[in-house]
PDB file of C-alpha atoms in Angstrom:
ATOM      1  CA  MET A   1       0.000   0.000   0.000  1.00 60.00           C
ATOM      2  CA  ASN A   2       1.467   3.352  -1.066  1.00 78.00           C
ATOM      3  CA  GLY A   3      -0.721   5.982   0.614  1.00 91.00           C
ATOM      4  CA  VAL A   4      -0.898   7.668   4.001  1.00 95.00           C
ATOM      5  CA  VAL A   5      -3.492   6.159   6.358  1.00 94.00           C
ATOM      6  CA  ILE A   6      -5.595   8.612   8.359  1.00 94.00           C
ATOM      7  CA  HIS A   7      -8.671   7.373  10.269  1.00 94.00           C
ATOM      8  CA  ASP A   8      -8.395   4.054   8.407  1.00 93.00           C
ATOM      9  CA  VAL A   9      -8.602   5.816   5.019  1.00 93.00           C
ATOM     10  CA  GLU A  10      -5.670   5.531   2.648  1.00 93.00           C
ATOM     11  CA  LEU A  11      -4.968   8.913   1.046  1.00 93.00           C
ATOM     12  CA  GLU A  12      -2.691   9.679  -1.890  1.00 90.00           C
ATOM     13  CA  ALA A  13       0.868  10.310  -0.694  1.00 87.00           C
ATOM     14  CA  PRO A  14       2.501  13.720  -1.247  1.00 84.00           C
ATOM     15  CA  HIS A  15       4.520  14.525  -4.394  1.00 79.00           C
ATOM     16  CA  GLY A  16       4.081  11.005  -5.729  1.00 71.00           C
ATOM     17  CA  MET A  17       6.047   9.678  -2.754  1.00 84.00           C
ATOM     18  CA  GLN A  18       5.700   5.991  -2.027  1.00 83.00           C
ATOM     19  CA  VAL A  19       4.691   5.341   1.560  1.00 93.00           C
ATOM     20  CA  LEU A  20       4.822   1.717   2.663  1.00 95.00           C
ATOM     21  CA  ASN A  21       2.117   1.703   5.297  1.00 96.00           C
ATOM     22  CA  PHE A  22       1.144  -0.890   7.875  1.00 95.00           C
ATOM     23  CA  LYS A  23      -1.366  -2.427   5.485  1.00 93.00           C
ATOM     24  CA  THR A  24       1.642  -3.663   3.506  1.00 92.00           C
ATOM     25  CA  SER A  25       2.977  -7.107   4.335  1.00 92.00           C
ATOM     26  CA  GLY A  26       6.092  -6.843   6.481  1.00 92.00           C
ATOM     27  CA  VAL A  27       5.384  -3.338   7.818  1.00 95.00           C
ATOM     28  CA  PRO A  28       4.276  -3.699  11.469  1.00 95.00           C
ATOM     29  CA  ARG A  29       1.740  -1.421  13.109  1.00 96.00           C
ATOM     30  CA  PHE A  30       2.437   0.108  16.493  1.00 93.00           C
ATOM     31  CA  ILE A  31      -0.639   0.269  18.690  1.00 83.00           C
ATOM     32  CA  ASN A  32       0.155   1.690  22.108  1.00 77.00           C
ATOM     33  CA  GLN A  33      -3.341   3.126  22.647  1.00 84.00           C
ATOM     34  CA  ARG A  34      -6.316   4.266  20.577  1.00 87.00           C
ATOM     35  CA  ARG A  35      -7.403   7.880  20.493  1.00 87.00           C
ATOM     36  CA  ALA A  36     -10.446   9.847  19.402  1.00 82.00           C
ATOM     37  CA  GLY A  37      -9.450  13.468  20.078  1.00 90.00           C
ATOM     38  CA  ILE A  38      -7.973  16.225  17.940  1.00 96.00           C
ATOM     39  CA  VAL A  39      -4.508  15.750  16.410  1.00 98.00           C
ATOM     40  CA  ASN A  40      -2.785  19.116  15.991  1.00 98.00           C
ATOM     41  CA  GLU A  41       0.919  18.580  16.676  1.00 98.00           C
ATOM     42  CA  LEU A  42       3.729  17.130  14.571  1.00 98.00           C
ATOM     43  CA  ILE A  43       6.881  15.974  16.378  1.00 98.00           C
ATOM     44  CA  LEU A  44      10.156  15.535  14.473  1.00 98.00           C
ATOM     45  CA  HIS A  45      12.683  13.013  15.809  1.00 98.00           C
ATOM     46  CA  GLU A  46      16.088  11.618  14.879  1.00 98.00           C
ATOM     47  CA  THR A  47      16.908   8.000  15.508  1.00 97.00           C
ATOM     48  CA  VAL A  48      20.636   7.716  16.392  1.00 97.00           C
ATOM     49  CA  THR A  49      20.638   4.586  14.210  1.00 97.00           C
ATOM     50  CA  GLN A  50      21.807   3.730  10.696  1.00 96.00           C
ATOM     51  CA  SER A  51      18.640   2.151   9.289  1.00 96.00           C
ATOM     52  CA  ALA A  52      14.874   2.025   9.471  1.00 95.00           C
ATOM     53  CA  ARG A  53      15.077  -1.632  10.521  1.00 95.00           C
ATOM     54  CA  ALA A  54      17.350  -0.827  13.464  1.00 96.00           C
ATOM     55  CA  THR A  55      14.998   2.007  14.455  1.00 96.00           C
ATOM     56  CA  LEU A  56      12.016  -0.315  14.390  1.00 95.00           C
ATOM     57  CA  ASP A  57      13.855  -2.831  16.550  1.00 95.00           C
ATOM     58  CA  VAL A  58      14.754  -0.184  19.155  1.00 95.00           C
ATOM     59  CA  LEU A  59      11.208   1.149  19.349  1.00 95.00           C
ATOM     60  CA  GLN A  60       9.736  -2.329  19.707  1.00 93.00           C
ATOM     61  CA  GLN A  61      12.232  -3.251  22.424  1.00 94.00           C
ATOM     62  CA  ARG A  62      11.330  -0.109  24.375  1.00 93.00           C
ATOM     63  CA  ASN A  63       7.581  -0.506  23.859  1.00 92.00           C
ATOM     64  CA  LEU A  64       7.491   2.845  22.058  1.00 94.00           C
ATOM     65  CA  GLY A  65       5.943   3.783  18.742  1.00 95.00           C
ATOM     66  CA  VAL A  66       6.028   6.373  15.992  1.00 97.00           C
ATOM     67  CA  HIS A  67       3.766   6.986  13.023  1.00 98.00           C
ATOM     68  CA  PHE A  68       6.425   7.396  10.309  1.00 98.00           C
ATOM     69  CA  ILE A  69      10.056   6.420   9.785  1.00 98.00           C
ATOM     70  CA  ILE A  70      12.069   7.998   6.964  1.00 98.00           C
ATOM     71  CA  GLY A  71      15.053   5.880   5.985  1.00 96.00           C
ATOM     72  CA  GLY A  72      18.407   7.231   4.971  1.00 94.00           C
ATOM     73  CA  ASP A  73      17.557   6.573   1.318  1.00 93.00           C
ATOM     74  CA  GLY A  74      14.300   8.522   1.640  1.00 93.00           C
ATOM     75  CA  SER A  75      12.034   5.475   1.950  1.00 94.00           C
ATOM     76  CA  VAL A  76       8.945   6.247   4.043  1.00 97.00           C
ATOM     77  CA  TYR A  77       7.289   3.694   6.314  1.00 97.00           C
ATOM     78  CA  GLN A  78       4.024   4.304   8.164  1.00 97.00           C
ATOM     79  CA  HIS A  79       3.661   2.283  11.363  1.00 97.00           C
ATOM     80  CA  GLY A  80       0.542   3.869  12.848  1.00 96.00           C
ATOM     81  CA  ASP A  81      -2.713   5.501  11.790  1.00 96.00           C
ATOM     82  CA  ALA A  82      -1.995   9.227  11.960  1.00 97.00           C
ATOM     83  CA  LYS A  83      -5.409   9.965  13.435  1.00 96.00           C
ATOM     84  CA  ASP A  84      -6.435   6.904  15.425  1.00 96.00           C
ATOM     85  CA  ASP A  85      -3.206   5.596  16.967  1.00 95.00           C
ATOM     86  CA  PHE A  86      -1.968   7.208  20.189  1.00 95.00           C
ATOM     87  CA  LEU A  87       1.731   6.287  20.130  1.00 96.00           C
ATOM     88  CA  TRP A  88       4.382   6.765  22.813  1.00 93.00           C
ATOM     89  CA  HIS A  89       7.152   8.937  21.390  1.00 95.00           C
ATOM     90  CA  ALA A  90       6.839  12.439  22.844  1.00 94.00           C
ATOM     91  CA  SER A  91       5.776  12.300  26.525  1.00 91.00           C
ATOM     92  CA  GLU A  92       3.069  14.885  27.232  1.00 93.00           C
ATOM     93  CA  HIS A  93       2.611  15.543  23.504  1.00 95.00           C
ATOM     94  CA  ASN A  94       1.564  11.967  22.702  1.00 94.00           C
ATOM     95  CA  PRO A  95      -2.232  12.459  22.883  1.00 94.00           C
ATOM     96  CA  LYS A  96      -2.360  15.109  20.135  1.00 96.00           C
ATOM     97  CA  SER A  97       0.650  14.371  17.962  1.00 97.00           C
ATOM     98  CA  VAL A  98       1.949  12.583  14.914  1.00 98.00           C
ATOM     99  CA  GLY A  99       5.572  11.443  15.209  1.00 98.00           C
ATOM    100  CA  ILE A 100       8.168  11.220  12.427  1.00 98.00           C
ATOM    101  CA  GLU A 101      11.515   9.511  13.004  1.00 98.00           C
ATOM    102  CA  VAL A 102      14.284  10.461  10.557  1.00 98.00           C
ATOM    103  CA  VAL A 103      17.062   7.880  10.416  1.00 98.00           C
ATOM    104  CA  ASN A 104      20.318   9.640  11.304  1.00 98.00           C
ATOM    105  CA  PRO A 105      23.401   8.394  13.179  1.00 98.00           C
ATOM    106  CA  TYR A 106      23.504  11.866  14.848  1.00 98.00           C
ATOM    107  CA  TYR A 107      26.939  11.328  16.412  1.00 98.00           C
ATOM    108  CA  PRO A 108      30.014  11.299  14.105  1.00 97.00           C
ATOM    109  CA  GLU A 109      31.294   8.114  15.713  1.00 97.00           C
ATOM    110  CA  ASN A 110      28.079   6.349  14.640  1.00 96.00           C
ATOM    111  CA  MET A 111      28.515   7.143  10.943  1.00 96.00           C
ATOM    112  CA  PRO A 112      28.959   4.040   8.767  1.00 95.00           C
ATOM    113  CA  ARG A 113      31.951   3.884   6.464  1.00 92.00           C
ATOM    114  CA  ASN A 114      31.111   4.917   2.909  1.00 89.00           C
ATOM    115  CA  GLY A 115      27.564   5.712   4.010  1.00 91.00           C
ATOM    116  CA  ILE A 116      25.200   8.394   2.797  1.00 95.00           C
ATOM    117  CA  TRP A 117      25.982  10.692   5.736  1.00 97.00           C
ATOM    118  CA  GLU A 118      28.977  12.874   4.902  1.00 95.00           C
ATOM    119  CA  THR A 119      28.666  16.237   6.648  1.00 97.00           C
ATOM    120  CA  VAL A 120      29.503  16.899  10.301  1.00 98.00           C
ATOM    121  CA  ILE A 121      29.213  20.365  11.851  1.00 98.00           C
ATOM    122  CA  LYS A 122      30.304  21.911  15.116  1.00 98.00           C
ATOM    123  CA  ALA A 123      27.052  22.389  16.987  1.00 97.00           C
ATOM    124  CA  PRO A 124      27.059  23.603  20.612  1.00 97.00           C
ATOM    125  CA  TRP A 125      23.277  23.080  20.628  1.00 97.00           C
ATOM    126  CA  ALA A 126      23.682  19.343  19.882  1.00 97.00           C
ATOM    127  CA  HIS A 127      24.528  16.665  22.414  1.00 96.00           C
ATOM    128  CA  ARG A 128      28.341  16.306  22.578  1.00 97.00           C
ATOM    129  CA  GLY A 129      28.795  19.403  20.421  1.00 97.00           C
ATOM    130  CA  LYS A 130      28.873  17.856  16.949  1.00 98.00           C
ATOM    131  CA  TYR A 131      26.055  16.907  14.597  1.00 98.00           C
ATOM    132  CA  VAL A 132      25.732  14.660  11.550  1.00 98.00           C
ATOM    133  CA  VAL A 133      23.691  16.520   8.938  1.00 98.00           C
ATOM    134  CA  PRO A 134      21.101  14.455   7.043  1.00 98.00           C
ATOM    135  CA  PRO A 135      21.609  14.254   3.254  1.00 97.00           C
ATOM    136  CA  ILE A 136      19.565  16.731   1.249  1.00 97.00           C
ATOM    137  CA  ASP A 137      17.422  14.081  -0.471  1.00 96.00           C
ATOM    138  CA  GLN A 138      16.308  12.690   2.891  1.00 97.00           C
ATOM    139  CA  ALA A 139      15.634  16.201   4.204  1.00 97.00           C
ATOM    140  CA  GLU A 140      13.493  16.870   1.139  1.00 97.00           C
ATOM    141  CA  VAL A 141      11.377  13.759   1.725  1.00 96.00           C
ATOM    142  CA  LEU A 142      10.756  14.996   5.258  1.00 97.00           C
ATOM    143  CA  THR A 143       9.811  18.402   3.871  1.00 97.00           C
ATOM    144  CA  TYR A 144       7.232  16.891   1.517  1.00 96.00           C
ATOM    145  CA  LEU A 145       5.711  14.860   4.342  1.00 97.00           C
ATOM    146  CA  VAL A 146       5.607  17.801   6.780  1.00 98.00           C
ATOM    147  CA  GLU A 147       4.027  20.029   4.144  1.00 97.00           C
ATOM    148  CA  TRP A 148       1.351  17.440   3.394  1.00 97.00           C
ATOM    149  CA  LEU A 149       0.534  16.587   7.016  1.00 97.00           C
ATOM    150  CA  ALA A 150       0.134  20.291   7.823  1.00 97.00           C
ATOM    151  CA  SER A 151      -2.250  20.893   4.919  1.00 96.00           C
ATOM    152  CA  ASP A 152      -5.933  20.323   4.219  1.00 95.00           C
ATOM    153  CA  LYS A 153      -4.960  17.263   2.164  1.00 94.00           C
ATOM    154  CA  ALA A 154      -4.391  15.398   5.431  1.00 96.00           C
ATOM    155  CA  VAL A 155      -8.107  15.002   6.049  1.00 94.00           C
ATOM    156  CA  GLY A 156      -8.769  14.254   9.716  1.00 95.00           C
ATOM    157  CA  LEU A 157      -5.709  16.040  11.075  1.00 97.00           C
ATOM    158  CA  ASP A 158      -5.594  19.641  12.320  1.00 97.00           C
ATOM    159  CA  ILE A 159      -1.861  20.384  12.293  1.00 98.00           C
ATOM    160  CA  PRO A 160      -1.149  24.024  11.367  1.00 97.00           C
ATOM    161  CA  ALA A 161       1.938  25.009   9.362  1.00 97.00           C
ATOM    162  CA  VAL A 162       3.342  26.771  12.410  1.00 97.00           C
ATOM    163  CA  TRP A 163       6.846  26.101  13.719  1.00 98.00           C
ATOM    164  CA  THR A 164       6.542  26.304  17.488  1.00 97.00           C
ATOM    165  CA  GLY A 165      10.272  26.986  17.844  1.00 97.00           C
ATOM    166  CA  VAL A 166      10.068  30.358  16.047  1.00 97.00           C
ATOM    167  CA  HIS A 167       9.823  33.359  18.377  1.00 96.00           C
ATOM    168  CA  ASP A 168      10.843  36.995  17.836  1.00 95.00           C
ATOM    169  CA  GLN A 169      12.390  36.099  14.471  1.00 96.00           C
ATOM    170  CA  ARG A 170      14.636  33.446  16.000  1.00 97.00           C
ATOM    171  CA  MET A 171      14.388  29.664  15.961  1.00 97.00           C
ATOM    172  CA  LEU A 172      15.057  27.550  19.002  1.00 97.00           C
ATOM    173  CA  MET A 173      17.879  25.037  18.767  1.00 97.00           C
ATOM    174  CA  GLY A 174      17.300  23.453  22.158  1.00 95.00           C
ATOM    175  CA  PRO A 175      14.863  22.947  25.035  1.00 94.00           C
ATOM    176  CA  SER A 176      12.548  25.850  25.833  1.00 93.00           C
ATOM    177  CA  SER A 177       9.174  26.495  27.436  1.00 93.00           C
ATOM    178  CA  LEU A 178       8.475  28.906  24.547  1.00 92.00           C
ATOM    179  CA  ALA A 179       7.551  26.034  22.233  1.00 94.00           C
ATOM    180  CA  THR A 180       3.851  25.537  22.917  1.00 95.00           C
ATOM    181  CA  GLY A 181       0.537  25.093  21.166  1.00 95.00           C
ATOM    182  CA  PRO A 182      -0.488  23.370  17.940  1.00 98.00           C
ATOM    183  CA  GLY A 183       2.116  23.070  15.212  1.00 98.00           C
ATOM    184  CA  ILE A 184       5.484  21.549  14.327  1.00 98.00           C
ATOM    185  CA  TYR A 185       8.015  20.650  17.034  1.00 98.00           C
ATOM    186  CA  ALA A 186      11.546  19.343  17.259  1.00 98.00           C
ATOM    187  CA  HIS A 187      11.796  16.650  19.924  1.00 97.00           C
ATOM    188  CA  HIS A 188      14.688  18.744  21.269  1.00 97.00           C
ATOM    189  CA  TYR A 189      12.292  21.460  22.466  1.00 97.00           C
ATOM    190  CA  PHE A 190      11.076  19.423  25.414  1.00 92.00           C
ATOM    191  CA  GLY A 191      14.185  17.980  26.967  1.00 82.00           C
ATOM    192  CA  HIS A 192      15.749  15.712  24.370  1.00 91.00           C
ATOM    193  CA  ALA A 193      18.514  16.478  21.851  1.00 95.00           C
ATOM    194  CA  ASP A 194      17.175  15.708  18.378  1.00 97.00           C
ATOM    195  CA  ALA A 195      15.561  17.272  15.307  1.00 98.00           C
ATOM    196  CA  SER A 196      16.360  20.983  15.817  1.00 98.00           C
ATOM    197  CA  TRP A 197      18.213  21.034  12.482  1.00 98.00           C
ATOM    198  CA  LEU A 198      15.298  19.290  10.769  1.00 98.00           C
ATOM    199  CA  ALA A 199      12.845  21.881  12.090  1.00 98.00           C
ATOM    200  CA  LEU A 200      15.136  24.646  10.830  1.00 98.00           C
ATOM    201  CA  TYR A 201      15.463  23.084   7.376  1.00 98.00           C
ATOM    202  CA  THR A 202      11.734  22.538   6.931  1.00 98.00           C
ATOM    203  CA  TRP A 203      11.038  26.148   8.031  1.00 98.00           C
ATOM    204  CA  LEU A 204      13.522  27.499   5.497  1.00 98.00           C
ATOM    205  CA  ARG A 205      11.905  25.397   2.774  1.00 97.00           C
ATOM    206  CA  LEU A 206       8.235  25.825   3.570  1.00 97.00           C
ATOM    207  CA  ALA A 207       7.943  29.148   5.411  1.00 97.00           C
ATOM    208  CA  ALA A 208      10.868  31.132   3.984  1.00 97.00           C
ATOM    209  CA  LYS A 209      10.294  29.489   0.555  1.00 96.00           C
ATOM    210  CA  LEU A 210      13.956  28.781  -0.207  1.00 97.00           C
ATOM    211  CA  ASP A 211      14.792  26.212  -2.845  1.00 97.00           C
ATOM    212  CA  PRO A 212      16.311  22.947  -1.596  1.00 98.00           C
ATOM    213  CA  ASN A 213      19.962  23.813  -2.231  1.00 98.00           C
ATOM    214  CA  ASP A 214      19.675  27.274  -0.660  1.00 98.00           C
ATOM    215  CA  ALA A 215      17.729  25.938   2.318  1.00 98.00           C
ATOM    216  CA  TYR A 216      20.303  23.193   2.853  1.00 98.00           C
ATOM    217  CA  ALA A 217      23.261  25.585   2.705  1.00 98.00           C
ATOM    218  CA  ASN A 218      21.524  28.120   4.953  1.00 98.00           C
ATOM    219  CA  ALA A 219      20.486  25.491   7.513  1.00 98.00           C
ATOM    220  CA  ILE A 220      24.076  24.259   7.763  1.00 98.00           C
ATOM    221  CA  ARG A 221      25.465  27.800   7.999  1.00 98.00           C
ATOM    222  CA  LEU A 222      22.993  28.901  10.672  1.00 98.00           C
ATOM    223  CA  ALA A 223      23.337  25.753  12.773  1.00 98.00           C
ATOM    224  CA  THR A 224      27.140  25.670  12.708  1.00 98.00           C
ATOM    225  CA  GLY A 225      28.466  27.185  15.936  1.00 98.00           C
ATOM    226  CA  ALA A 226      24.982  28.159  17.168  1.00 97.00           C
ATOM    227  CA  SER A 227      23.873  27.730  20.757  1.00 92.00           C
ATOM    228  CA  GLY A 228      20.311  28.204  22.009  1.00 93.00           C
ATOM    229  CA  SER A 229      18.762  29.747  18.894  1.00 97.00           C
ATOM    230  CA  VAL A 230      19.504  31.087  15.405  1.00 98.00           C
ATOM    231  CA  ASP A 231      18.645  34.434  13.825  1.00 97.00           C
ATOM    232  CA  LEU A 232      15.923  34.309  11.167  1.00 97.00           C
ATOM    233  CA  SER A 233      15.454  38.067  10.810  1.00 96.00           C
ATOM    234  CA  PRO A 234      16.978  38.290   7.285  1.00 95.00           C
ATOM    235  CA  TYR A 235      14.276  35.958   6.007  1.00 95.00           C
ATOM    236  CA  PHE A 236      11.545  38.036   7.634  1.00 93.00           C
ATOM    237  CA  ILE A 237      12.978  41.183   6.003  1.00 89.00           C
ATOM    238  CA  ALA A 238      13.086  39.439   2.631  1.00 85.00           C
ATOM    239  CA  ASN A 239       9.557  38.078   3.002  1.00 85.00           C
ATOM    240  CA  PRO A 240       7.173  40.419   4.861  1.00 79.00           C
ATOM    241  CA  TYR A 241       4.450  37.769   4.748  1.00 78.00           C
ATOM    242  CA  LEU A 242       6.374  35.879   7.416  1.00 78.00           C
ATOM    243  CA  ALA A 243       5.685  38.646   9.956  1.00 58.00           C
TER     244      ALA A 243
END
């Protein structure tokens, strides 16, 4: 099955993307609990693994769950109904959220030899001070999925295209009580250490409207050497509709 499942309805995947959902043989479904309430948050995660299979194994061992896993090659797997399945991946945000895990070794020492991950930046905001940047093709797949889930095409969900880490023309790169309300979150915002760079990249692509190569270069430049937040004011000046 190649669509996204929301409230047991399979919808056409974004940008012609193939989504192997849990109705496909060999793709397990996480069911931690069932839910019936509003779903208005999207939580971005990074796996600290090298493959979707390893990620699945870790989640199953820990009795956790996530709705989507994006492999290093851009393959997308759906392991839970985005509307109906209450999965354990984001503590107090679980009841209202959809979770996306992006496969990334995160730490330089976890990078496989001759793998797809090539770029490491100095990142005071990241755990241990260095960060493995996802390849652009994988970041683009995430962007397509975020855009679709936060649109009216995702019938049954109520996730706004609002990045909760953006405040006063800056984006959070770490934990903060400022990130609240419906919208798009990095897992890092509430006490973990992952997905701040992914939130920044998707904002540059979807809110600031940069093309993929410019967004990728800007996300790396902004995140390198940054601490608690990065300055987005040039993008607000360039695009008054962001204000």
